[in-house]
Amino acid sequence: MADIELKGISKYFGNNEVIKGLDLSIQKGEFITVVGPSGCGKSTLLRIIAGLEAQTKGDVIINGRVVNQIRPSERDLAMVFQTYALYPHLTVQENMMVPLKLHDMSTMERLPLVGWLWPGRQMKMNNIRKKVEQASDMLQITHLLNRKPKQLSGGQQQRVAVGRALVRQPVAFLMDEPLSNLDAALRVHMRAEFSELHRNLKTTFIYVTHDQAEALTMSDRMAVMMDGEILQLDTPTEIYNNPRNLQVAEFIGSPKINILPAESDNKGHITCMGLSMSHPLKNPKKGNILLGLRPEHTKLLSSSRKNCFVGKIIHKENLGSDIYLHATLNEGQHKMIVRSDPSKALDAKIGDPVKIGWLEDKVLAFERDGQSLPIKS
């Protein structure tokens, strides 16, 4: 049975349906990422799982139990927010102790003066400190325990926020764009830390982000969500290589996939702007289609090659390890981005003519309405 299961989840804000009859099963110990553009409903979905937002229709099931009427504090879930949400007047240790005090201690035991005299309080506090020490050791923040949030960097604050969730030993961690406030280099570092943490804990992670790099690098499975619906749920590799439709293909991948007009004959043979593709459609269909070529699946060719796209460079991006050339084809009617090795493209200049080839086994095809068309390998 799935650790967390969503059945027919719908959410309306007034007359606006932001989540549309969504189903999702998440296995125990899985790292699943919900990725999509801003406003697609992914954060609302996470809040519904947490119990912070009530769904209009459908059921949230955790460990086989419907929790629609269960309070957030009783769902045994831990949430890590984008803004860290640390108490500024408390030390790191005190911040991490808060959820354990609320969960393990009675109201009387939490009182400042009377609580100290309450039987059994000291034993509970010792257990709480032990759990905080274990979590801080795992996250390598033991040396920060006596500092306050204002004395920490963004990455350190994020570790503390994760530690505060970690001490509860929850059924699942719910993470709402936790890295979006960090700089680019620190985001890359924290992605690796989250992945390592998940491997060590073997606990379910549900991670919401608009950053496809986070989804592709950390997930066991990723759900691409748009307009309140999950368009595709699969492994990162499968979604990247075999997007179900054009929306998914254009959202996943950076730079964006090249889309060009093409035609298919009654035997499934594909031509694109007069150029023949080697692999035909699995299910032959005569008519106009769309061809997809990711920039990394294209290549610069020598001037002697004939079966290639011919264009003119209009923009050049030098990223050090790669150079991206933006070119116009057919006298400016279409545009294409090519990824190239610096050794081949370093001297390329704006306005230079260019010949572009492609990897035949990486070509993608789509219906005019955006649905994927399988191609024979």
mmCIF file of C-alpha atoms in Angstrom:
data_model
loop_
_atom_site.group_PDB
_atom_site.id
_atom_site.type_symbol
_atom_site.label_atom_id
_atom_site.label_comp_id
_atom_site.label_asym_id
_atom_site.label_seq_id
_atom_site.Cartn_x
_atom_site.Cartn_y
_atom_site.Cartn_z
ATOM 1 C CA MET A 1 0.000 0.000 0.000
ATOM 2 C CA ALA A 2 1.131 3.551 -0.731
ATOM 3 C CA ASP A 3 2.477 5.557 2.190
ATOM 4 C CA ILE A 4 0.476 8.610 1.095
ATOM 5 C CA GLU A 5 -2.366 8.479 -1.387
ATOM 6 C CA LEU A 6 -4.485 11.237 -2.902
ATOM 7 C CA LYS A 7 -7.799 10.260 -4.445
ATOM 8 C CA GLY A 8 -9.839 12.658 -6.559
ATOM 9 C CA ILE A 9 -8.438 15.798 -4.918
ATOM 10 C CA SER A 10 -10.123 18.990 -6.132
ATOM 11 C CA LYS A 11 -9.735 22.481 -4.754
ATOM 12 C CA TYR A 12 -11.807 25.553 -5.567
ATOM 13 C CA PHE A 13 -11.116 29.135 -4.562
ATOM 14 C CA GLY A 14 -14.495 30.677 -5.300
ATOM 15 C CA ASN A 15 -15.369 29.545 -8.819
ATOM 16 C CA ASN A 16 -11.738 28.949 -9.740
ATOM 17 C CA GLU A 17 -10.720 25.264 -9.729
ATOM 18 C CA VAL A 18 -6.994 25.230 -8.939
ATOM 19 C CA ILE A 19 -6.657 21.434 -8.526
ATOM 20 C CA LYS A 20 -8.711 19.206 -10.817
ATOM 21 C CA GLY A 21 -9.604 15.710 -9.607
ATOM 22 C CA LEU A 22 -6.002 14.749 -8.950
ATOM 23 C CA ASP A 23 -4.848 11.216 -8.041
ATOM 24 C CA LEU A 24 -1.370 10.452 -6.703
ATOM 25 C CA SER A 25 0.176 7.470 -4.881
ATOM 26 C CA ILE A 26 3.475 7.957 -3.070
ATOM 27 C CA GLN A 27 5.383 4.908 -1.861
ATOM 28 C CA LYS A 28 7.048 4.674 1.530
ATOM 29 C CA GLY A 29 10.602 6.030 1.440
ATOM 30 C CA GLU A 30 10.179 7.609 -1.997
ATOM 31 C CA PHE A 31 11.582 11.002 -2.989
ATOM 32 C CA ILE A 32 8.904 12.494 -5.224
ATOM 33 C CA THR A 33 9.054 15.991 -6.649
ATOM 34 C CA VAL A 34 6.074 18.004 -7.839
ATOM 35 C CA VAL A 35 7.390 20.454 -10.408
ATOM 36 C CA GLY A 36 5.561 23.072 -12.409
ATOM 37 C CA PRO A 37 5.291 26.795 -13.163
ATOM 38 C CA SER A 38 4.097 29.314 -10.598
ATOM 39 C CA GLY A 39 0.343 29.175 -10.075
ATOM 40 C CA CYS A 40 -0.119 25.566 -11.207
ATOM 41 C CA GLY A 41 -1.413 24.444 -7.775
ATOM 42 C CA LYS A 42 1.606 22.525 -6.473
ATOM 43 C CA SER A 43 1.985 24.436 -3.184
ATOM 44 C CA THR A 44 -1.759 24.205 -2.587
ATOM 45 C CA LEU A 45 -1.510 20.447 -3.089
ATOM 46 C CA LEU A 46 1.271 20.236 -0.505
ATOM 47 C CA ARG A 47 -0.780 22.248 1.978
ATOM 48 C CA ILE A 48 -3.716 19.907 1.454
ATOM 49 C CA ILE A 49 -1.496 16.901 2.267
ATOM 50 C CA ALA A 50 -0.252 18.711 5.378
ATOM 51 C CA GLY A 51 -3.777 19.603 6.448
ATOM 52 C CA LEU A 52 -3.106 23.346 6.284
ATOM 53 C CA GLU A 53 -5.664 23.659 3.477
ATOM 54 C CA ALA A 54 -8.915 21.727 3.144
ATOM 55 C CA GLN A 55 -9.650 20.127 -0.215
ATOM 56 C CA THR A 56 -13.064 20.737 -1.782
ATOM 57 C CA LYS A 57 -13.393 17.101 -2.856
ATOM 58 C CA GLY A 58 -11.428 13.881 -2.504
ATOM 59 C CA ASP A 59 -9.481 12.019 0.168
ATOM 60 C CA VAL A 60 -5.998 12.247 1.662
ATOM 61 C CA ILE A 61 -4.902 8.816 2.907
ATOM 62 C CA ILE A 62 -1.800 8.326 5.083
ATOM 63 C CA ASN A 63 -0.744 4.794 5.956
ATOM 64 C CA GLY A 64 -4.161 3.488 4.965
ATOM 65 C CA ARG A 65 -6.088 5.997 7.101
ATOM 66 C CA VAL A 66 -8.261 8.773 5.673
ATOM 67 C CA VAL A 67 -7.067 11.954 7.386
ATOM 68 C CA ASN A 68 -9.470 14.519 5.906
ATOM 69 C CA GLN A 69 -10.722 15.493 9.382
ATOM 70 C CA ILE A 70 -7.384 15.022 11.161
ATOM 71 C CA ARG A 71 -5.595 18.152 12.386
ATOM 72 C CA PRO A 72 -2.186 18.993 10.849
ATOM 73 C CA SER A 73 -0.405 18.374 14.151
ATOM 74 C CA GLU A 74 -1.794 14.836 14.273
ATOM 75 C CA ARG A 75 -0.880 13.770 10.704
ATOM 76 C CA ASP A 76 2.724 13.039 11.698
ATOM 77 C CA LEU A 77 4.123 15.091 8.821
ATOM 78 C CA ALA A 78 6.944 17.639 8.956
ATOM 79 C CA MET A 79 6.952 20.673 6.695
ATOM 80 C CA VAL A 80 9.965 22.697 5.570
ATOM 81 C CA PHE A 81 9.045 26.119 4.224
ATOM 82 C CA GLN A 82 10.619 28.439 1.694
ATOM 83 C CA THR A 83 11.140 31.128 4.353
ATOM 84 C CA TYR A 84 12.676 28.843 7.039
ATOM 85 C CA ALA A 85 10.170 30.199 9.662
ATOM 86 C CA LEU A 86 12.677 30.158 12.525
ATOM 87 C CA TYR A 87 11.939 31.950 15.804
ATOM 88 C CA PRO A 88 14.404 34.880 15.821
ATOM 89 C CA HIS A 89 14.586 35.149 19.633
ATOM 90 C CA LEU A 90 15.483 31.462 20.135
ATOM 91 C CA THR A 91 18.821 29.729 19.623
ATOM 92 C CA VAL A 92 19.249 26.989 17.020
ATOM 93 C CA GLN A 93 18.929 24.369 19.744
ATOM 94 C CA GLU A 94 15.758 25.973 21.115
ATOM 95 C CA ASN A 95 14.264 26.238 17.627
ATOM 96 C CA MET A 96 14.858 22.542 17.066
ATOM 97 C CA MET A 97 13.382 21.665 20.451
ATOM 98 C CA VAL A 98 10.074 23.494 19.842
ATOM 99 C CA PRO A 99 8.204 20.734 17.916
ATOM 100 C CA LEU A 100 9.334 18.082 20.401
ATOM 101 C CA LYS A 101 8.208 20.151 23.383
ATOM 102 C CA LEU A 102 4.810 20.679 21.788
ATOM 103 C CA HIS A 103 4.482 16.989 20.961
ATOM 104 C CA ASP A 104 5.999 15.292 24.011
ATOM 105 C CA MET A 105 5.279 17.647 26.910
ATOM 106 C CA SER A 106 2.027 18.679 28.553
ATOM 107 C CA THR A 107 0.944 22.297 28.906
ATOM 108 C CA MET A 108 1.985 22.295 32.573
ATOM 109 C CA GLU A 109 5.413 20.875 31.740
ATOM 110 C CA ARG A 110 6.030 23.699 29.261
ATOM 111 C CA LEU A 111 5.349 26.471 31.808
ATOM 112 C CA PRO A 112 8.501 28.500 32.644
ATOM 113 C CA LEU A 113 8.542 28.098 36.423
ATOM 114 C CA VAL A 114 5.967 25.519 37.467
ATOM 115 C CA GLY A 115 7.014 23.172 34.678
ATOM 116 C CA TRP A 116 10.495 22.713 36.143
ATOM 117 C CA LEU A 117 8.954 21.082 39.217
ATOM 118 C CA TRP A 118 6.639 18.766 37.297
ATOM 119 C CA PRO A 119 7.409 15.023 37.759
ATOM 120 C CA GLY A 120 9.042 13.451 34.714
ATOM 121 C CA ARG A 121 9.794 16.757 32.983
ATOM 122 C CA GLN A 122 13.560 16.450 33.299
ATOM 123 C CA MET A 123 13.569 12.995 31.720
ATOM 124 C CA LYS A 124 11.563 14.288 28.762
ATOM 125 C CA MET A 125 13.924 17.248 28.355
ATOM 126 C CA ASN A 126 16.922 14.915 28.330
ATOM 127 C CA ASN A 127 15.290 12.835 25.581
ATOM 128 C CA ILE A 128 14.518 15.984 23.602
ATOM 129 C CA ARG A 129 18.116 17.227 23.865
ATOM 130 C CA LYS A 130 19.374 13.825 22.743
ATOM 131 C CA LYS A 131 17.175 13.893 19.618
ATOM 132 C CA VAL A 132 18.316 17.458 18.823
ATOM 133 C CA GLU A 133 21.958 16.415 19.181
ATOM 134 C CA GLN A 134 21.454 13.431 16.868
ATOM 135 C CA ALA A 135 19.765 15.593 14.212
ATOM 136 C CA SER A 136 22.389 18.348 14.477
ATOM 137 C CA ASP A 137 25.188 15.783 14.103
ATOM 138 C CA MET A 138 23.565 14.391 10.952
ATOM 139 C CA LEU A 139 23.182 17.883 9.464
ATOM 140 C CA GLN A 140 26.600 19.047 10.696
ATOM 141 C CA ILE A 141 25.210 22.034 12.600
ATOM 142 C CA THR A 142 26.269 21.052 16.146
ATOM 143 C CA HIS A 143 28.622 24.047 16.264
ATOM 144 C CA LEU A 144 25.661 26.357 15.569
ATOM 145 C CA LEU A 145 23.375 25.208 18.399
ATOM 146 C CA ASN A 146 23.969 28.277 20.588
ATOM 147 C CA ARG A 147 23.587 30.837 17.793
ATOM 148 C CA LYS A 148 20.433 32.724 16.858
ATOM 149 C CA PRO A 149 19.000 32.797 13.299
ATOM 150 C CA LYS A 150 20.302 36.308 12.534
ATOM 151 C CA GLN A 151 23.847 34.993 13.056
ATOM 152 C CA LEU A 152 23.412 32.278 10.387
ATOM 153 C CA SER A 153 23.794 32.267 6.612
ATOM 154 C CA GLY A 154 20.897 31.275 4.373
ATOM 155 C CA GLY A 155 22.221 27.748 3.946
ATOM 156 C CA GLN A 156 22.717 27.343 7.699
ATOM 157 C CA GLN A 157 19.180 28.569 8.386
ATOM 158 C CA GLN A 158 17.859 26.047 5.893
ATOM 159 C CA ARG A 159 19.734 23.230 7.659
ATOM 160 C CA VAL A 160 18.203 24.336 10.968
ATOM 161 C CA ALA A 161 14.724 24.336 9.411
ATOM 162 C CA VAL A 162 15.333 20.798 8.138
ATOM 163 C CA GLY A 163 16.695 19.809 11.551
ATOM 164 C CA ARG A 164 13.598 21.105 13.282
ATOM 165 C CA ALA A 165 11.523 18.871 11.026
ATOM 166 C CA LEU A 166 13.947 15.959 11.360
ATOM 167 C CA VAL A 167 13.771 15.666 15.155
ATOM 168 C CA ARG A 168 10.112 14.665 14.952
ATOM 169 C CA GLN A 169 10.914 11.517 12.936
ATOM 170 C CA PRO A 170 7.778 12.036 10.804
ATOM 171 C CA VAL A 171 6.032 9.744 8.327
ATOM 172 C CA ALA A 172 7.043 12.147 5.553
ATOM 173 C CA PHE A 173 8.807 15.436 4.938
ATOM 174 C CA LEU A 174 6.863 18.037 2.952
ATOM 175 C CA MET A 175 9.157 20.628 1.376
ATOM 176 C CA ASP A 176 7.799 23.773 -0.264
ATOM 177 C CA GLU A 177 10.502 25.302 -2.495
ATOM 178 C CA PRO A 178 13.040 25.211 0.367
ATOM 179 C CA LEU A 179 16.012 26.300 -1.759
ATOM 180 C CA SER A 180 14.469 29.198 -3.675
ATOM 181 C CA ASN A 181 15.942 31.871 -1.382
ATOM 182 C CA LEU A 182 19.519 30.615 -1.740
ATOM 183 C CA ASP A 183 22.098 31.720 -4.296
ATOM 184 C CA ALA A 184 22.813 29.469 -7.279
ATOM 185 C CA ALA A 185 26.003 27.837 -5.943
ATOM 186 C CA LEU A 186 24.449 27.095 -2.553
ATOM 187 C CA ARG A 187 21.336 25.619 -4.207
ATOM 188 C CA VAL A 188 23.529 23.106 -6.045
ATOM 189 C CA HIS A 189 25.278 22.198 -2.783
ATOM 190 C CA MET A 190 22.001 21.849 -0.858
ATOM 191 C CA ARG A 191 20.531 19.611 -3.586
ATOM 192 C CA ALA A 192 23.292 17.119 -2.880
ATOM 193 C CA GLU A 193 22.722 17.432 0.868
ATOM 194 C CA PHE A 194 18.985 16.783 0.542
ATOM 195 C CA SER A 195 19.642 13.725 -1.608
ATOM 196 C CA GLU A 196 22.148 12.363 0.909
ATOM 197 C CA LEU A 197 19.762 13.065 3.789
ATOM 198 C CA HIS A 198 17.007 11.152 2.025
ATOM 199 C CA ARG A 199 19.283 8.169 1.439
ATOM 200 C CA ASN A 200 20.300 8.141 5.107
ATOM 201 C CA LEU A 201 16.792 8.543 6.533
ATOM 202 C CA LYS A 202 14.913 6.348 4.020
ATOM 203 C CA THR A 203 11.838 8.481 4.783
ATOM 204 C CA THR A 204 9.271 9.754 2.292
ATOM 205 C CA PHE A 205 10.108 13.184 0.820
ATOM 206 C CA ILE A 206 7.482 15.211 -1.060
ATOM 207 C CA TYR A 207 9.277 18.159 -2.607
ATOM 208 C CA VAL A 208 7.578 21.042 -4.424
ATOM 209 C CA THR A 209 9.573 23.276 -6.764
ATOM 210 C CA HIS A 210 9.409 25.280 -9.973
ATOM 211 C CA ASP A 211 13.100 24.514 -10.595
ATOM 212 C CA GLN A 212 13.387 21.586 -12.994
ATOM 213 C CA ALA A 213 17.061 21.080 -12.089
ATOM 214 C CA GLU A 214 16.040 20.222 -8.524
ATOM 215 C CA ALA A 215 13.410 17.798 -9.782
ATOM 216 C CA LEU A 216 15.724 16.095 -12.272
ATOM 217 C CA THR A 217 18.671 15.674 -9.909
ATOM 218 C CA MET A 218 16.983 14.587 -6.655
ATOM 219 C CA SER A 219 13.797 12.665 -7.440
ATOM 220 C CA ASP A 220 12.984 8.978 -7.589
ATOM 221 C CA ARG A 221 9.911 10.113 -9.500
ATOM 222 C CA MET A 222 8.717 13.532 -10.560
ATOM 223 C CA ALA A 223 5.216 14.801 -11.252
ATOM 224 C CA VAL A 224 4.959 17.566 -13.850
ATOM 225 C CA MET A 225 1.986 19.697 -12.849
ATOM 226 C CA MET A 226 0.250 22.408 -14.878
ATOM 227 C CA ASP A 227 -3.125 24.107 -14.479
ATOM 228 C CA GLY A 228 -4.080 21.928 -11.518
ATOM 229 C CA GLU A 229 -3.355 18.599 -13.228
ATOM 230 C CA ILE A 230 -0.447 16.171 -13.261
ATOM 231 C CA LEU A 231 0.516 15.843 -16.922
ATOM 232 C CA GLN A 232 3.140 13.134 -16.408
ATOM 233 C CA LEU A 233 4.394 11.109 -13.451
ATOM 234 C CA ASP A 234 7.525 9.044 -13.987
ATOM 235 C CA THR A 235 11.264 8.890 -13.376
ATOM 236 C CA PRO A 236 13.262 12.004 -14.338
ATOM 237 C CA THR A 237 15.022 10.060 -17.101
ATOM 238 C CA GLU A 238 11.764 8.853 -18.663
ATOM 239 C CA ILE A 239 10.131 12.271 -18.526
ATOM 240 C CA TYR A 240 13.169 13.943 -20.066
ATOM 241 C CA ASN A 241 13.625 11.387 -22.846
ATOM 242 C CA ASN A 242 9.967 10.559 -23.511
ATOM 243 C CA PRO A 243 7.716 13.477 -22.580
ATOM 244 C CA ARG A 244 4.047 12.598 -22.883
ATOM 245 C CA ASN A 245 3.146 15.857 -24.590
ATOM 246 C CA LEU A 246 4.572 19.118 -25.863
ATOM 247 C CA GLN A 247 3.851 21.003 -22.617
ATOM 248 C CA VAL A 248 6.050 18.621 -20.648
ATOM 249 C CA ALA A 249 8.763 18.632 -23.331
ATOM 250 C CA GLU A 250 8.932 22.432 -23.359
ATOM 251 C CA PHE A 251 8.921 22.783 -19.556
ATOM 252 C CA ILE A 252 11.576 20.142 -18.810
ATOM 253 C CA GLY A 253 14.996 20.927 -20.243
ATOM 254 C CA SER A 254 17.182 24.017 -20.257
ATOM 255 C CA PRO A 255 17.561 25.660 -22.679
ATOM 256 C CA LYS A 256 14.085 24.938 -23.989
ATOM 257 C CA ILE A 257 13.608 22.215 -26.588
ATOM 258 C CA ASN A 258 13.649 23.291 -30.265
ATOM 259 C CA ILE A 259 10.239 22.821 -31.925
ATOM 260 C CA LEU A 260 10.098 22.825 -35.725
ATOM 261 C CA PRO A 261 7.322 22.172 -38.261
ATOM 262 C CA ALA A 262 7.462 18.783 -39.978
ATOM 263 C CA GLU A 263 5.407 16.402 -42.093
ATOM 264 C CA SER A 264 4.734 12.683 -42.011
ATOM 265 C CA ASP A 265 3.680 10.562 -44.997
ATOM 266 C CA ASN A 266 1.357 7.556 -44.966
ATOM 267 C CA LYS A 267 4.317 5.280 -44.133
ATOM 268 C CA GLY A 268 5.365 7.409 -41.155
ATOM 269 C CA HIS A 269 8.481 8.871 -42.773
ATOM 270 C CA ILE A 270 9.245 12.311 -41.363
ATOM 271 C CA THR A 271 10.600 15.334 -43.183
ATOM 272 C CA CYS A 272 11.414 18.660 -41.551
ATOM 273 C CA MET A 273 11.888 21.699 -43.792
ATOM 274 C CA GLY A 274 12.884 19.396 -46.639
ATOM 275 C CA LEU A 275 15.245 17.236 -44.544
ATOM 276 C CA SER A 276 14.580 13.516 -44.018
ATOM 277 C CA MET A 277 14.648 11.920 -40.578
ATOM 278 C CA SER A 278 16.021 8.367 -40.384
ATOM 279 C CA HIS A 279 13.451 6.921 -37.981
ATOM 280 C CA PRO A 280 9.724 6.793 -38.954
ATOM 281 C CA LEU A 281 6.695 7.036 -36.697
ATOM 282 C CA LYS A 282 5.628 3.780 -35.039
ATOM 283 C CA ASN A 283 2.033 4.464 -36.018
ATOM 284 C CA PRO A 284 2.108 6.041 -39.488
ATOM 285 C CA LYS A 285 -0.006 9.156 -39.805
ATOM 286 C CA LYS A 286 -0.011 11.424 -42.836
ATOM 287 C CA GLY A 287 -0.079 15.150 -42.195
ATOM 288 C CA ASN A 288 1.566 18.049 -40.419
ATOM 289 C CA ILE A 289 3.336 17.336 -37.148
ATOM 290 C CA LEU A 290 5.907 18.999 -34.872
ATOM 291 C CA LEU A 291 9.497 17.902 -34.430
ATOM 292 C CA GLY A 292 11.385 18.277 -31.137
ATOM 293 C CA LEU A 293 15.174 18.507 -30.873
ATOM 294 C CA ARG A 294 16.848 19.363 -27.580
ATOM 295 C CA PRO A 295 19.876 21.702 -27.932
ATOM 296 C CA GLU A 296 22.209 19.012 -26.553
ATOM 297 C CA HIS A 297 21.019 16.628 -29.265
ATOM 298 C CA THR A 298 22.154 18.951 -32.054
ATOM 299 C CA LYS A 299 25.694 19.537 -33.349
ATOM 300 C CA LEU A 300 27.670 21.881 -35.542
ATOM 301 C CA LEU A 301 28.720 20.411 -38.875
ATOM 302 C CA SER A 302 31.430 21.204 -41.362
ATOM 303 C CA SER A 303 30.551 23.310 -44.385
ATOM 304 C CA SER A 304 30.675 20.276 -46.690
ATOM 305 C CA ARG A 305 27.711 18.465 -45.113
ATOM 306 C CA LYS A 306 24.435 18.569 -47.053
ATOM 307 C CA ASN A 307 21.611 16.917 -45.055
ATOM 308 C CA CYS A 308 21.524 19.567 -42.337
ATOM 309 C CA PHE A 309 19.784 22.722 -41.195
ATOM 310 C CA VAL A 310 21.337 25.909 -42.543
ATOM 311 C CA GLY A 311 21.091 29.042 -40.460
ATOM 312 C CA LYS A 312 22.684 32.232 -39.216
ATOM 313 C CA ILE A 313 23.918 32.918 -35.686
ATOM 314 C CA ILE A 314 21.967 35.687 -33.929
ATOM 315 C CA HIS A 315 23.111 35.168 -30.335
ATOM 316 C CA LYS A 316 25.918 33.387 -28.479
ATOM 317 C CA GLU A 317 26.006 32.244 -24.838
ATOM 318 C CA ASN A 318 29.392 31.207 -23.483
ATOM 319 C CA LEU A 319 28.893 29.211 -20.260
ATOM 320 C CA GLY A 320 32.488 28.035 -20.055
ATOM 321 C CA SER A 321 31.937 24.289 -20.358
ATOM 322 C CA ASP A 322 29.370 24.758 -23.139
ATOM 323 C CA ILE A 323 28.499 27.343 -25.757
ATOM 324 C CA TYR A 324 24.909 27.821 -26.860
ATOM 325 C CA LEU A 325 24.409 29.258 -30.321
ATOM 326 C CA HIS A 326 21.039 30.743 -31.216
ATOM 327 C CA ALA A 327 20.410 30.592 -34.955
ATOM 328 C CA THR A 328 17.638 31.497 -37.362
ATOM 329 C CA LEU A 329 16.598 29.033 -40.087
ATOM 330 C CA ASN A 330 14.782 29.564 -43.384
ATOM 331 C CA GLU A 331 15.626 33.269 -43.556
ATOM 332 C CA GLY A 332 14.429 33.968 -40.034
ATOM 333 C CA GLN A 333 11.183 31.980 -40.118
ATOM 334 C CA HIS A 334 12.306 29.626 -37.342
ATOM 335 C CA LYS A 335 14.838 29.663 -34.506
ATOM 336 C CA MET A 336 17.053 26.929 -33.105
ATOM 337 C CA ILE A 337 19.453 26.623 -30.154
ATOM 338 C CA VAL A 338 22.556 24.447 -30.537
ATOM 339 C CA ARG A 339 24.802 23.286 -27.714
ATOM 340 C CA SER A 340 28.420 23.010 -28.763
ATOM 341 C CA ASP A 341 31.832 22.283 -27.306
ATOM 342 C CA PRO A 342 33.896 25.477 -26.854
ATOM 343 C CA SER A 343 36.629 24.023 -29.076
ATOM 344 C CA LYS A 344 34.194 24.101 -32.007
ATOM 345 C CA ALA A 345 32.205 27.259 -31.318
ATOM 346 C CA LEU A 346 34.510 29.618 -29.447
ATOM 347 C CA ASP A 347 35.320 31.601 -32.590
ATOM 348 C CA ALA A 348 31.726 31.713 -33.845
ATOM 349 C CA LYS A 349 30.433 35.254 -34.327
ATOM 350 C CA ILE A 350 27.033 36.893 -34.630
ATOM 351 C CA GLY A 351 25.989 36.817 -38.271
ATOM 352 C CA ASP A 352 28.115 33.779 -39.194
ATOM 353 C CA PRO A 353 26.450 31.070 -41.299
ATOM 354 C CA VAL A 354 26.111 27.726 -39.547
ATOM 355 C CA LYS A 355 25.211 24.142 -40.456
ATOM 356 C CA ILE A 356 23.396 22.099 -37.832
ATOM 357 C CA GLY A 357 23.033 18.339 -37.564
ATOM 358 C CA TRP A 358 21.161 16.196 -35.041
ATOM 359 C CA LEU A 359 21.241 12.870 -33.232
ATOM 360 C CA GLU A 360 18.756 10.686 -35.101
ATOM 361 C CA ASP A 361 17.802 8.536 -32.102
ATOM 362 C CA LYS A 362 16.950 11.606 -29.994
ATOM 363 C CA VAL A 363 14.330 13.112 -32.311
ATOM 364 C CA LEU A 364 10.887 13.650 -30.717
ATOM 365 C CA ALA A 365 7.608 14.042 -32.606
ATOM 366 C CA PHE A 366 4.281 15.539 -31.539
ATOM 367 C CA GLU A 367 0.795 15.955 -32.895
ATOM 368 C CA ARG A 368 -0.269 19.497 -33.723
ATOM 369 C CA ASP A 369 -2.357 19.404 -30.526
ATOM 370 C CA GLY A 370 0.777 18.512 -28.549
ATOM 371 C CA GLN A 371 0.360 14.790 -27.926
ATOM 372 C CA SER A 372 3.509 12.692 -28.291
ATOM 373 C CA LEU A 373 3.982 10.508 -31.369
ATOM 374 C CA PRO A 374 6.187 7.420 -30.761
ATOM 375 C CA ILE A 375 9.108 6.996 -33.151
ATOM 376 C CA LYS A 376 10.693 3.667 -34.125
ATOM 377 C CA SER A 377 14.163 3.170 -32.695
#
